[in-house]
Short mmCIF file of C-alpha atoms and ligand atoms in Angstrom, two decimals:
data_model
loop_
_atom_site.label_atom_id
_atom_site.label_comp_id
_atom_site.label_asym_id
_atom_site.label_seq_id
_atom_site.Cartn_x
_atom_site.Cartn_y
_atom_site.Cartn_z
CA UNK Z 1 40.12 -17.00 -18.56
CA UNK Z 2 38.44 -20.66 -18.81
CA UNK Z 3 35.56 -20.21 -20.68
CA UNK Z 4 37.92 -20.02 -23.86
CA UNK Z 5 40.28 -22.65 -23.01
CA UNK Z 6 40.40 -25.96 -24.49
CA UNK Z 7 42.61 -28.34 -22.65
CA UNK Z 8 44.57 -31.42 -23.86
CA UNK Z 9 42.21 -33.95 -22.68
CA UNK Z 10 38.48 -33.52 -23.60
CA UNK Z 11 35.61 -34.76 -21.54
CA UNK Z 12 34.08 -38.02 -22.93
CA UNK Z 13 31.06 -37.49 -24.99
CA UNK Z 14 27.48 -37.52 -24.21
CA UNK Z 15 24.63 -37.87 -26.02
CA UNK Z 16 23.15 -34.79 -26.87
CA UNK Z 17 19.62 -34.13 -24.62
CA UNK Z 18 16.69 -33.62 -27.03
CA UNK Z 19 15.30 -30.24 -27.47
CA UNK Z 20 12.03 -29.17 -26.03
CA UNK Z 21 10.18 -30.79 -22.79
CA UNK Z 22 12.05 -31.68 -20.00
CA UNK Z 23 9.95 -33.60 -17.68
CA UNK Z 24 9.74 -31.98 -14.20
CA UNK Z 25 9.48 -33.62 -10.96
CA UNK Z 26 6.12 -33.36 -9.31
CA UNK Z 27 6.05 -33.88 -5.15
CA UNK Z 28 3.06 -34.05 -2.83
CA UNK Z 29 2.48 -30.15 -2.61
CA UNK Z 30 3.95 -29.14 -6.23
CA UNK Z 31 0.25 -27.46 -6.83
CA UNK Z 32 0.60 -24.89 -3.95
CA UNK Z 33 2.09 -21.34 -4.90
CA UNK Z 34 1.04 -19.51 -2.28
CA UNK Z 35 -1.91 -18.53 0.03
CA UNK Z 36 -4.06 -17.50 -3.09
CA UNK Z 37 -5.28 -14.36 -1.32
CA UNK Z 38 -6.76 -11.14 -2.65
CA UNK Z 39 -4.88 -7.46 -2.18
CA UNK Z 40 -7.43 -7.10 0.63
CA UNK Z 41 -6.61 -10.69 2.70
CA UNK Z 42 -9.54 -12.42 1.32
CA UNK Z 43 -9.17 -15.97 0.29
CA UNK Z 44 -10.05 -16.61 -3.32
CA UNK Z 45 -11.93 -19.99 -3.91
CA UNK Z 46 -9.52 -21.44 -6.24
CA UNK Z 47 -6.01 -19.41 -6.39
CA UNK Z 48 -2.55 -20.44 -6.04
CA UNK Z 49 -3.04 -24.31 -5.96
CA UNK Z 50 -5.40 -23.64 -2.99
CA UNK Z 51 -9.02 -25.04 -2.80
CA UNK Z 52 -11.45 -23.86 -0.06
CA UNK Z 53 -9.93 -23.67 3.63
CA UNK Z 54 -10.71 -19.97 3.62
CA UNK Z 55 -10.11 -19.35 7.01
CA UNK Z 56 -7.29 -21.01 7.63
CA UNK Z 57 -5.82 -19.45 4.72
CA UNK Z 58 -6.70 -15.87 5.51
CA UNK Z 59 -5.65 -15.95 8.95
CA UNK Z 60 -2.58 -17.34 7.78
CA UNK Z 61 -2.51 -14.18 5.51
CA UNK Z 62 -2.70 -11.87 8.44
CA UNK Z 63 0.23 -14.02 10.17
CA UNK Z 64 2.42 -13.18 7.15
CA UNK Z 65 1.73 -9.70 7.58
CA UNK Z 66 2.68 -9.85 10.68
CA UNK Z 67 5.75 -11.41 9.71
CA UNK Z 68 6.65 -9.02 7.14
CA UNK Z 69 6.06 -6.05 9.69
CA UNK Z 70 8.32 -7.78 11.92
CA UNK Z 71 5.69 -8.43 14.89
CA UNK Z 72 5.65 -11.99 15.22
CA UNK Z 73 8.69 -12.42 16.80
CA UNK Z 74 8.80 -14.67 19.84
CA UNK Z 75 5.45 -15.92 18.85
CA UNK Z 76 4.68 -19.24 16.74
CA UNK Z 77 1.76 -20.33 14.49
CA UNK Z 78 0.07 -23.67 15.47
CA UNK Z 79 -1.98 -25.42 12.83
CA UNK Z 80 -4.64 -27.86 14.08
CA UNK Z 81 -6.77 -30.05 12.22
CA UNK Z 82 -7.29 -33.32 11.04
CA UNK Z 83 -4.78 -35.27 8.93
CA UNK Z 84 -4.91 -34.62 4.92
CA UNK Z 85 -6.86 -31.38 5.70
CA UNK Z 86 -4.00 -29.31 4.56
CA UNK Z 87 -1.75 -28.20 7.59
CA UNK Z 88 1.52 -28.59 5.67
CA UNK Z 89 0.28 -27.00 2.55
CA UNK Z 90 -0.65 -23.99 4.56
CA UNK Z 91 3.06 -23.76 6.18
CA UNK Z 92 4.79 -23.99 2.64
CA UNK Z 93 2.52 -21.19 1.61
CA UNK Z 94 3.05 -19.31 4.37
CA UNK Z 95 7.04 -19.44 3.34
CA UNK Z 96 6.34 -19.21 -0.41
CA UNK Z 97 4.22 -16.08 0.44
CA UNK Z 98 6.95 -14.38 2.15
CA UNK Z 99 9.00 -14.20 -0.87
CA UNK Z 100 11.03 -16.28 -3.47
CA UNK Z 101 14.32 -18.31 -1.91
CA UNK Z 102 13.13 -17.83 1.62
CA UNK Z 103 14.03 -20.90 3.29
CA UNK Z 104 11.25 -23.48 4.51
CA UNK Z 105 12.75 -26.21 6.84
CA UNK Z 106 10.06 -28.81 7.83
CA UNK Z 107 11.02 -31.36 10.48
CA UNK Z 108 8.69 -33.99 12.16
CA UNK Z 109 8.59 -34.04 15.76
CA UNK Z 110 9.46 -37.80 16.26
CA UNK Z 111 12.91 -36.42 14.34
CA UNK Z 112 14.61 -35.49 17.57
CA UNK Z 113 14.76 -38.70 19.20
CA UNK Z 114 17.45 -39.66 17.56
CA UNK Z 115 20.56 -41.88 19.03
CA UNK Z 116 22.91 -39.94 17.70
CA UNK Z 117 22.54 -36.05 18.45
CA UNK Z 118 20.47 -34.58 21.26
CA UNK Z 119 17.26 -34.04 21.54
CA UNK Z 120 17.66 -30.01 21.50
CA UNK Z 121 20.74 -30.20 18.94
CA UNK Z 122 18.24 -31.20 16.16
CA UNK Z 123 15.99 -28.11 17.17
CA UNK Z 124 18.90 -25.99 17.17
CA UNK Z 125 20.14 -26.99 13.85
CA UNK Z 126 16.72 -26.80 12.23
CA UNK Z 127 16.37 -23.54 13.35
CA UNK Z 128 19.82 -22.61 11.84
CA UNK Z 129 18.99 -24.24 8.73
CA UNK Z 130 16.08 -21.83 8.32
CA UNK Z 131 17.46 -18.79 8.68
CA UNK Z 132 18.52 -17.91 5.13
CA UNK Z 133 22.09 -15.75 4.09
CA UNK Z 134 21.96 -14.05 0.87
CA UNK Z 135 25.64 -13.22 -0.67
CA UNK Z 136 25.81 -10.51 -3.73
CA UNK Z 137 28.91 -10.93 -5.70
CA UNK Z 138 29.62 -9.24 -8.98
CA UNK Z 139 30.93 -11.30 -11.18
CA UNK Z 140 31.69 -11.21 -15.58
CA UNK Z 141 29.07 -13.55 -17.20
CA UNK Z 142 28.04 -14.51 -20.59
CA UNK Z 143 24.47 -14.62 -20.12
CA UNK Z 144 21.43 -15.47 -22.54
CA UNK Z 145 18.54 -17.47 -23.73
CA UNK Z 146 20.51 -20.72 -25.61
CA UNK Z 147 19.66 -20.71 -28.98
CA UNK Z 148 22.54 -23.19 -30.05
CA UNK Z 149 24.45 -25.97 -28.31
CA UNK Z 150 26.79 -28.24 -30.96
CA UNK Z 151 29.16 -30.15 -29.34
CA UNK Z 152 32.23 -31.00 -32.04
CA UNK Z 153 33.37 -34.18 -31.75
CA UNK Z 154 36.86 -35.48 -32.31
CA UNK Z 155 38.59 -38.53 -32.07
CA UNK Z 156 39.67 -39.44 -28.88
CA UNK Z 157 43.48 -39.33 -28.66
CA UNK Z 158 43.72 -41.78 -25.83
CA UNK Z 159 41.73 -44.75 -27.22
CA UNK Z 160 41.08 -46.30 -30.44
CA UNK Z 161 37.06 -46.38 -29.55
CA UNK Z 162 34.65 -43.72 -29.54
CA UNK Z 163 34.62 -39.92 -30.03
CA UNK Z 164 35.15 -36.99 -27.21
CA UNK Z 165 33.77 -33.92 -27.44
CA UNK Z 166 36.69 -31.71 -28.08
CA UNK Z 167 34.84 -28.21 -27.78
CA UNK Z 168 31.04 -26.97 -27.51
CA UNK Z 169 29.44 -23.94 -29.76
CA UNK Z 170 26.79 -22.25 -27.71
CA UNK Z 171 24.76 -19.51 -28.79
CA UNK Z 172 23.64 -17.16 -26.43
CA UNK Z 173 20.54 -14.28 -27.16
CA UNK Z 174 19.71 -11.39 -25.07
CA UNK Z 175 17.48 -8.49 -26.10
CA UNK Z 176 20.35 -6.70 -27.77
CA UNK Z 177 22.01 -9.69 -29.76
CA UNK Z 178 23.46 -12.94 -30.06
CA UNK Z 179 26.62 -13.94 -29.62
CA UNK Z 180 28.23 -17.48 -30.38
CA UNK Z 181 30.58 -18.89 -28.15
CA UNK Z 182 33.22 -21.74 -28.62
CA UNK Z 183 33.86 -23.22 -24.90
CA UNK Z 184 35.53 -25.93 -23.25
CA UNK Z 185 33.79 -29.25 -23.09
CA UNK Z 186 33.93 -29.25 -19.22
CA UNK Z 187 30.91 -26.33 -19.85
CA UNK Z 188 29.18 -29.04 -21.85
CA UNK Z 189 29.35 -31.47 -19.51
CA UNK Z 190 28.34 -28.91 -16.55
CA UNK Z 191 25.18 -28.01 -19.30
CA UNK Z 192 24.14 -31.59 -19.63
CA UNK Z 193 24.28 -32.10 -15.60
CA UNK Z 194 21.83 -29.15 -15.33
CA UNK Z 195 19.53 -30.55 -17.94
CA UNK Z 196 19.66 -27.58 -19.51
CA UNK Z 197 18.30 -27.30 -23.20
CA UNK Z 198 17.57 -24.85 -26.28
CA UNK Z 199 15.27 -22.11 -24.96
CA UNK Z 200 16.48 -22.06 -21.67
CA UNK Z 201 17.88 -18.81 -20.04
CA UNK Z 202 21.26 -19.73 -18.76
CA UNK Z 203 24.54 -17.70 -17.69
CA UNK Z 204 27.86 -19.06 -17.61
CA UNK Z 205 30.32 -17.55 -15.15
CA UNK Z 206 33.53 -16.13 -16.98
CA UNK Z 207 36.15 -17.13 -14.31
CA UNK Z 208 34.83 -20.87 -13.07
CA UNK Z 209 32.80 -21.75 -15.95
CA UNK Z 210 30.18 -22.66 -13.68
CA UNK Z 211 26.79 -22.96 -15.60
CA UNK Z 212 23.52 -22.12 -14.35
CA UNK Z 213 19.83 -22.21 -15.34
CA UNK Z 214 18.03 -19.55 -14.51
CA UNK Z 215 14.79 -20.68 -15.82
CA UNK Z 216 12.90 -21.24 -19.33
CA UNK Z 217 12.71 -18.19 -21.80
CA UNK Z 218 9.31 -17.08 -21.62
CA UNK Z 219 8.90 -17.22 -25.18
CA UNK Z 220 8.01 -20.94 -24.50
CA UNK Z 221 5.86 -20.53 -21.67
CA UNK Z 222 2.40 -22.63 -22.09
CA UNK Z 223 -1.08 -21.00 -21.36
CA UNK Z 224 -1.21 -23.39 -18.52
CA UNK Z 225 -1.04 -21.58 -14.74
CA UNK Z 226 -0.35 -24.75 -13.01
CA UNK Z 227 3.08 -25.31 -14.00
CA UNK Z 228 6.27 -26.43 -11.78
CA UNK Z 229 8.53 -24.60 -14.82
CA UNK Z 230 9.62 -20.65 -13.86
CA UNK Z 231 9.63 -18.92 -16.92
CA UNK Z 232 11.82 -15.53 -17.30
CA UNK Z 233 12.32 -12.66 -19.87
CA UNK Z 234 14.83 -12.68 -22.46
CA UNK Z 235 17.87 -11.18 -20.37
CA UNK Z 236 18.31 -7.16 -21.26
CA UNK Z 237 22.06 -5.77 -22.11
CA UNK Z 238 25.07 -7.40 -23.72
CA UNK Z 239 25.72 -11.24 -23.89
CA UNK Z 240 29.33 -10.67 -21.76
CA UNK Z 241 28.60 -8.20 -18.90
CA UNK Z 242 29.12 -7.86 -15.32
CA UNK Z 243 26.35 -9.18 -13.45
CA UNK Z 244 24.99 -9.10 -9.59
CA UNK Z 245 25.07 -12.54 -8.83
CA UNK Z 246 23.15 -13.82 -5.56
CA UNK Z 247 23.79 -16.98 -3.38
CA UNK Z 248 21.33 -18.33 -1.05
CA UNK Z 249 22.60 -20.30 1.87
CA UNK Z 250 21.64 -21.02 4.94
CA UNK Z 251 23.27 -20.50 8.54
CA UNK Z 252 22.91 -24.72 8.90
CA UNK Z 253 25.18 -24.75 5.27
CA UNK Z 254 27.59 -22.58 6.96
CA UNK Z 255 27.86 -24.28 10.30
CA UNK Z 256 28.41 -27.67 8.62
CA UNK Z 257 30.74 -26.39 5.76
CA UNK Z 258 33.01 -24.77 8.91
CA UNK Z 259 32.88 -28.05 10.74
CA UNK Z 260 34.32 -29.92 8.11
CA UNK Z 261 36.00 -27.32 5.94
CA UNK Z 262 37.88 -30.10 3.50
CA UNK Z 263 34.76 -30.92 2.15
CA UNK Z 264 34.61 -30.24 -1.63
CA UNK Z 265 31.49 -29.11 -3.83
CA UNK Z 266 31.89 -32.86 -6.13
CA UNK Z 267 29.78 -35.72 -5.47
CA UNK Z 268 32.33 -37.99 -4.10
CA UNK Z 269 33.39 -35.44 -0.95
CA UNK Z 270 29.54 -34.94 -0.54
CA UNK Z 271 29.20 -38.62 -0.33
CA UNK Z 272 32.04 -39.05 2.00
CA UNK Z 273 30.31 -36.36 4.27
CA UNK Z 274 27.01 -38.60 4.56
CA UNK Z 275 28.98 -41.78 5.84
CA UNK Z 276 31.46 -40.24 8.23
CA UNK Z 277 28.51 -38.02 9.59
CA UNK Z 278 29.97 -35.94 12.45
CA UNK Z 279 27.18 -34.17 13.12
CA UNK Z 280 28.07 -33.42 16.67
CA UNK Z 281 30.96 -31.29 15.25
CA UNK Z 282 29.04 -28.18 15.21
CA UNK Z 283 29.20 -26.66 18.23
CA UNK Z 284 28.00 -23.68 20.19
CA UNK Z 285 31.23 -22.07 19.77
CA UNK Z 286 31.41 -22.68 16.18
CA UNK Z 287 27.93 -21.22 15.66
CA UNK Z 288 29.03 -18.30 17.48
CA UNK Z 289 31.94 -17.76 15.53
CA UNK Z 290 29.67 -18.02 11.97
CA UNK Z 291 27.54 -15.57 13.62
CA UNK Z 292 30.52 -12.96 14.08
CA UNK Z 293 31.53 -13.57 10.34
CA UNK Z 294 27.97 -13.39 9.01
CA UNK Z 295 27.04 -10.00 10.94
CA UNK Z 296 30.47 -8.37 9.55
CA UNK Z 297 29.32 -9.64 6.19
CA UNK Z 298 25.93 -7.77 6.90
CA UNK Z 299 27.49 -4.98 7.91
CA UNK Z 300 29.68 -4.32 5.08
CA UNK Z 301 26.58 -4.82 2.83
CA UNK Z 302 27.63 -8.23 1.22
CA UNK Z 303 25.32 -10.30 2.44
CA UNK Z 304 21.76 -10.07 3.78
CA UNK Z 305 20.22 -12.08 6.17
CA UNK Z 306 16.83 -13.86 5.15
CA UNK Z 307 14.96 -15.22 8.23
CA UNK Z 308 12.94 -18.33 6.77
CA UNK Z 309 10.18 -20.67 8.39
CA UNK Z 310 10.82 -23.85 10.46
CA UNK Z 311 7.86 -26.25 10.23
CA UNK Z 312 7.76 -28.59 13.23
CA UNK Z 313 4.67 -31.41 12.56
CA UNK Z 314 3.46 -33.51 14.98
CA UNK Z 315 4.15 -31.33 17.35
CA UNK Z 316 2.80 -33.42 20.05
CA UNK Z 317 5.93 -35.80 19.63
CA UNK Z 318 8.13 -33.07 21.42
CA UNK Z 319 8.36 -33.78 24.75
CA UNK Z 320 9.07 -31.14 27.85
CA UNK Z 321 12.56 -30.72 27.38
CA UNK Z 322 12.17 -29.81 23.71
CA UNK Z 323 9.37 -27.58 24.56
CA UNK Z 324 11.31 -25.51 26.94
CA UNK Z 325 14.24 -25.36 24.94
CA UNK Z 326 11.56 -24.37 21.92
CA UNK Z 327 10.85 -21.60 24.17
CA UNK Z 328 14.07 -20.29 24.77
CA UNK Z 329 14.94 -20.46 20.85
CA UNK Z 330 11.47 -18.21 19.94
CA UNK Z 331 13.23 -15.68 22.37
CA UNK Z 332 16.41 -15.54 20.66
CA UNK Z 333 17.08 -12.48 18.42
CA UNK Z 334 17.71 -14.22 15.00
CA UNK Z 335 14.83 -16.58 15.24
CA UNK Z 336 13.35 -17.66 11.99
CA UNK Z 337 9.35 -18.16 11.65
CA UNK Z 338 7.93 -21.09 13.33
CA UNK Z 339 4.85 -22.64 12.38
CA UNK Z 340 3.85 -25.82 14.42
CA UNK Z 341 1.31 -28.73 13.20
CA UNK Z 342 -0.64 -31.45 15.22
CA UNK Z 343 -3.73 -33.13 14.74
CA UNK Z 344 -4.04 -34.32 18.75
CA UNK Z 345 -6.51 -33.10 20.64
CA UNK Z 346 -5.86 -32.30 24.45
CA UNK Z 347 -3.20 -35.15 25.61
CA UNK Z 348 -0.03 -35.77 28.50
CA UNK Z 349 2.68 -33.62 27.35
CA UNK Z 350 5.04 -35.91 26.68
CA UNK Z 351 8.02 -36.73 29.24
CA UNK Z 352 5.71 -35.04 32.11
CA UNK Z 353 4.11 -37.24 34.66
CA UNK Z 354 0.62 -35.28 34.71
CA UNK Z 355 0.61 -32.36 32.41
CA UNK Z 356 -2.39 -32.36 30.38
CA UNK Z 357 -2.66 -29.76 27.82
CA UNK Z 358 -4.47 -29.07 24.91
CA UNK Z 359 -2.63 -30.37 21.77
CA UNK Z 360 -0.13 -32.21 24.03
CA UNK Z 361 1.60 -28.78 24.05
CA UNK Z 362 2.54 -27.29 27.34
CA UNK Z 363 0.75 -24.08 28.33
CA UNK Z 364 3.67 -21.75 28.34
CA UNK Z 365 4.16 -22.13 24.62
CA UNK Z 366 0.90 -22.53 23.95
CA UNK Z 367 -0.02 -18.90 25.17
CA UNK Z 368 2.70 -17.70 22.83
CA UNK Z 369 0.99 -19.55 19.85
CA UNK Z 370 -1.98 -18.13 17.26
CA UNK Z 371 -3.93 -21.31 16.55
CA UNK Z 372 -5.73 -21.56 13.30
CA UNK Z 373 -7.97 -24.49 12.55
CA UNK Z 374 -7.97 -26.34 9.16
CA UNK Z 375 -11.43 -27.96 8.41
CA UNK Z 376 -12.01 -31.12 6.54
CA UNK Z 377 -12.83 -30.66 2.92
CA UNK Z 378 -16.25 -31.20 0.97
CA UNK Z 379 -16.73 -33.29 -1.71
CA UNK Z 380 -16.71 -30.33 -4.03
CA UNK Z 381 -13.85 -29.03 -2.72
CA UNK Z 382 -11.80 -32.50 -3.17
CA UNK Z 383 -12.99 -32.88 -6.75
CA UNK Z 384 -11.32 -29.40 -7.35
CA UNK Z 385 -8.36 -30.89 -5.67
CA UNK Z 386 -8.29 -34.04 -7.40
CA UNK Z 387 -8.31 -32.16 -10.88
CA UNK Z 388 -5.39 -29.68 -9.85
CA UNK Z 389 -3.47 -32.44 -9.05
CA UNK Z 390 -4.25 -34.59 -12.44
CA UNK Z 391 -3.63 -31.35 -14.29
CA UNK Z 392 -0.16 -31.31 -12.56
CA UNK Z 393 0.73 -34.64 -13.08
CA UNK Z 394 -0.56 -35.02 -16.32
CA UNK Z 395 -3.13 -37.15 -15.97
CA UNK Z 396 -6.53 -37.23 -17.81
CA UNK Z 397 -9.44 -38.61 -15.98
CA UNK Z 398 -12.19 -40.65 -17.61
CA UNK Z 399 -15.99 -39.91 -16.98
CA UNK Z 400 -17.36 -40.48 -13.53
CA UNK Z 401 -13.74 -40.57 -11.94
CA UNK Z 402 -13.68 -36.91 -10.35
CA UNK Z 403 -17.09 -37.74 -8.76
CA UNK Z 404 -15.93 -41.12 -7.67
CA UNK Z 405 -12.79 -39.93 -5.79
CA UNK Z 406 -14.60 -37.19 -4.61
CA UNK Z 407 -16.87 -39.40 -2.61
CA UNK Z 408 -14.25 -41.21 -1.49
CA UNK Z 409 -12.06 -38.22 -0.18
CA UNK Z 410 -14.76 -37.21 1.77
CA UNK Z 411 -15.38 -40.23 3.57
CA UNK Z 412 -11.67 -41.51 3.68
CA UNK Z 413 -9.39 -38.19 3.27
CA UNK Z 414 -8.35 -35.71 0.72
CA UNK Z 415 -4.50 -37.12 0.93
CA UNK Z 416 -5.89 -40.95 0.73
CA UNK Z 417 -7.54 -39.92 -3.00
CA UNK Z 418 -4.54 -37.76 -3.83
CA UNK Z 419 -2.35 -41.01 -3.58
CA UNK Z 420 -4.59 -43.34 -5.11
CA UNK Z 421 -4.21 -40.95 -8.30
CA UNK Z 422 -0.44 -42.51 -9.48
CA UNK Z 423 -0.95 -45.65 -9.04
CA UNK Z 424 -4.17 -45.87 -10.66
CA UNK Z 425 -2.68 -43.89 -13.81
CA UNK Z 426 0.06 -46.83 -13.73
CA UNK Z 427 -2.94 -49.38 -13.81
CA UNK Z 428 -4.35 -47.67 -16.94
CA UNK Z 429 -1.26 -47.52 -18.59
CA UNK Z 430 -0.32 -51.17 -17.79
CA UNK Z 431 -3.70 -51.76 -20.25
CA UNK Z 432 -2.41 -49.59 -22.87
CA UNK Z 433 -4.59 -46.58 -22.00
CA UNK Z 434 -3.74 -42.87 -21.01
CA UNK Z 435 -6.76 -42.06 -19.32
CA UNK Z 436 -7.81 -43.61 -15.52
CA UNK Z 437 -11.09 -45.02 -15.55
CA UNK Z 438 -13.69 -45.93 -12.90
CA UNK Z 439 -12.64 -49.67 -13.49
CA UNK Z 440 -9.21 -48.35 -12.44
CA UNK Z 441 -10.38 -46.61 -9.33
CA UNK Z 442 -12.33 -49.79 -8.44
CA UNK Z 443 -9.29 -52.01 -8.94
CA UNK Z 444 -7.09 -49.17 -6.55
CA UNK Z 445 -10.04 -50.06 -3.91
CA UNK Z 446 -9.46 -53.74 -4.19
CA UNK Z 447 -5.79 -53.48 -3.84
CA UNK Z 448 -5.52 -50.74 -1.11
CA UNK Z 449 -7.45 -49.98 1.76
CA UNK Z 450 -7.68 -46.30 3.07
CA UNK Z 451 -6.57 -46.08 7.19
CA UNK Z 452 -10.26 -46.22 8.64
CA UNK Z 453 -11.36 -49.05 6.54
CA UNK Z 454 -7.94 -51.27 7.15
CA UNK Z 455 -8.79 -50.26 11.29
CA UNK Z 456 -12.11 -51.31 11.01
CA UNK Z 457 -11.26 -54.70 9.44
CA UNK Z 458 -8.24 -55.23 12.07
CA UNK Z 459 -10.20 -54.51 15.01
CA UNK Z 460 -13.37 -56.67 13.49
CA UNK Z 461 -10.39 -59.47 12.84
CA UNK Z 462 -8.74 -59.26 16.35
CA UNK Z 463 -10.44 -61.59 18.60
CA UNK Z 464 -11.61 -60.08 21.68
CA UNK Z 465 -10.27 -61.10 25.38
N1 ATP W 1 -7.21 -26.65 0.50
C1 ATP W 1 -5.88 -27.04 -0.70
N2 ATP W 1 -6.18 -27.08 -1.79
C2 ATP W 1 -5.40 -27.69 -2.27
N3 ATP W 1 -4.48 -28.85 -2.07
C3 ATP W 1 -4.81 -29.29 -0.73
C4 ATP W 1 -5.27 -28.26 0.26
N4 ATP W 1 -5.23 -28.94 1.32
C5 ATP W 1 -4.66 -30.26 1.10
N5 ATP W 1 -4.03 -30.20 0.00
C6 ATP W 1 -2.93 -31.28 -0.47
O1 ATP W 1 -3.46 -32.60 -0.12
C7 ATP W 1 -2.61 -33.15 0.75
C8 ATP W 1 -2.59 -33.55 1.94
O2 ATP W 1 -2.50 -32.22 2.72
P1 ATP W 1 -1.58 -31.67 3.65
O3 ATP W 1 -0.38 -32.84 3.45
O4 ATP W 1 -1.01 -30.28 3.58
O5 ATP W 1 -2.31 -32.28 5.13
P2 ATP W 1 -1.70 -32.26 6.62
O6 ATP W 1 -2.87 -31.59 7.25
O7 ATP W 1 -0.20 -31.72 6.58
O8 ATP W 1 -1.91 -33.68 7.11
P3 ATP W 1 -1.12 -34.46 7.98
O9 ATP W 1 -1.89 -34.29 9.74
O10 ATP W 1 -1.37 -36.13 7.90
O11 ATP W 1 0.29 -34.09 8.11
C9 ATP W 1 -1.11 -32.55 -0.01
O12 ATP W 1 -0.64 -33.04 -1.04
C10 ATP W 1 -1.80 -31.18 -0.13
O13 ATP W 1 -0.97 -30.05 -1.13
MG1 MG W 2 1.18 -32.82 7.59
#
């Protein structure tokens, strides 16, 4: 068993992480946690990170119910609305409402025009990446909250400099008790790589020594609602036990892995795969083969299919050939939920000579769509979203800043003001302040333009023919 063994050559020492806070990455939609609906399906004014946009959220809630009761197949959800009105956020929230670990595969319409791969192939691939497979395995593990992480250093036998870690002692706590383990230095490395600190709930697979972080122990939970951290309870039972592990992969992952069976898990082999990208290798035949194996797993009860969500933003960028293919994908038996978004009105369908239709989408596809409209935000709503984002980005806003940004959000767009926040905080910190003041916002407006102002400036300065 690898967990207990200590090899002759020890891994190099790394500095121990400071216990306590771990910086979390904040992405554009980090504050969105779901649709924020009440059990009866009404949109709560501010909930799950969503502010306003009530009708659209309620409509998406209905769609979630349809999907869950398997009455949405063959159809698609189409979100229409001006830029920055939360279409992408809604699509993400739908995926979140369908359950944790439901694959969400976003793409932009224009992605299909790649020189390398056929247009329809790009769509097919996105659909495969949006179908998850949950594989269950029972494994021997050590699980608990990390209470101690002490690397033991020894003189490096191979060189006269420096020290290496010869083993690491970790303490794991469960509801039942605590256990101290002396482990291989490679596990110490894995712990550092996963950025695990004392207070995290982890498990170590006994056979492979693989370390997984489950989440932060809820004893450390703060009182803030909006955080990207997941808190988990102290594990029950013994530290050393057999546990049912669940692994989530997508059909796309399986296709790729089987197209390049030589690939490994270490970073070098992943890098080499990036360079020699042989995307065209995944053939229809290979997909059928993967499907067959998957089906046998499902029949044996080892795996479960988790249909996810494909989100195609700027769907008006697709051409008639893609739309036809999309129709056929929608009909296929193992299709994920399809969400489309556009901010175009009536326009010419790309690739056609004279088909003009709403949103540049041919009628036969439009027919299958449930269309939901997003509304522009009021000043009050913008100010709530700004405060939410400031909270999640850990920024403090000075007097009048929220009101100023809200005003700008109303005239420019919500996205524009949200994007001002981080640079404004940099300007503030350059001047040695932690708080963003009105002057910082003023300076931002001198440095950057919103889209509308920029367009107006350009047309004013272009000489008329
Ligand atoms: N109702 C809302 N509540 C909270 N945050 C929101 C809301 N609507 C949008 N946001 C946030 O505002 C930003 C812009 O929204 P989003 O990217 O979803 O707009 P979009 O409609 O997809 O725009 P585009 O047409 O340009 O793609 C995102 O950070 C999003 O999370
Ligand atoms: Mg978008």
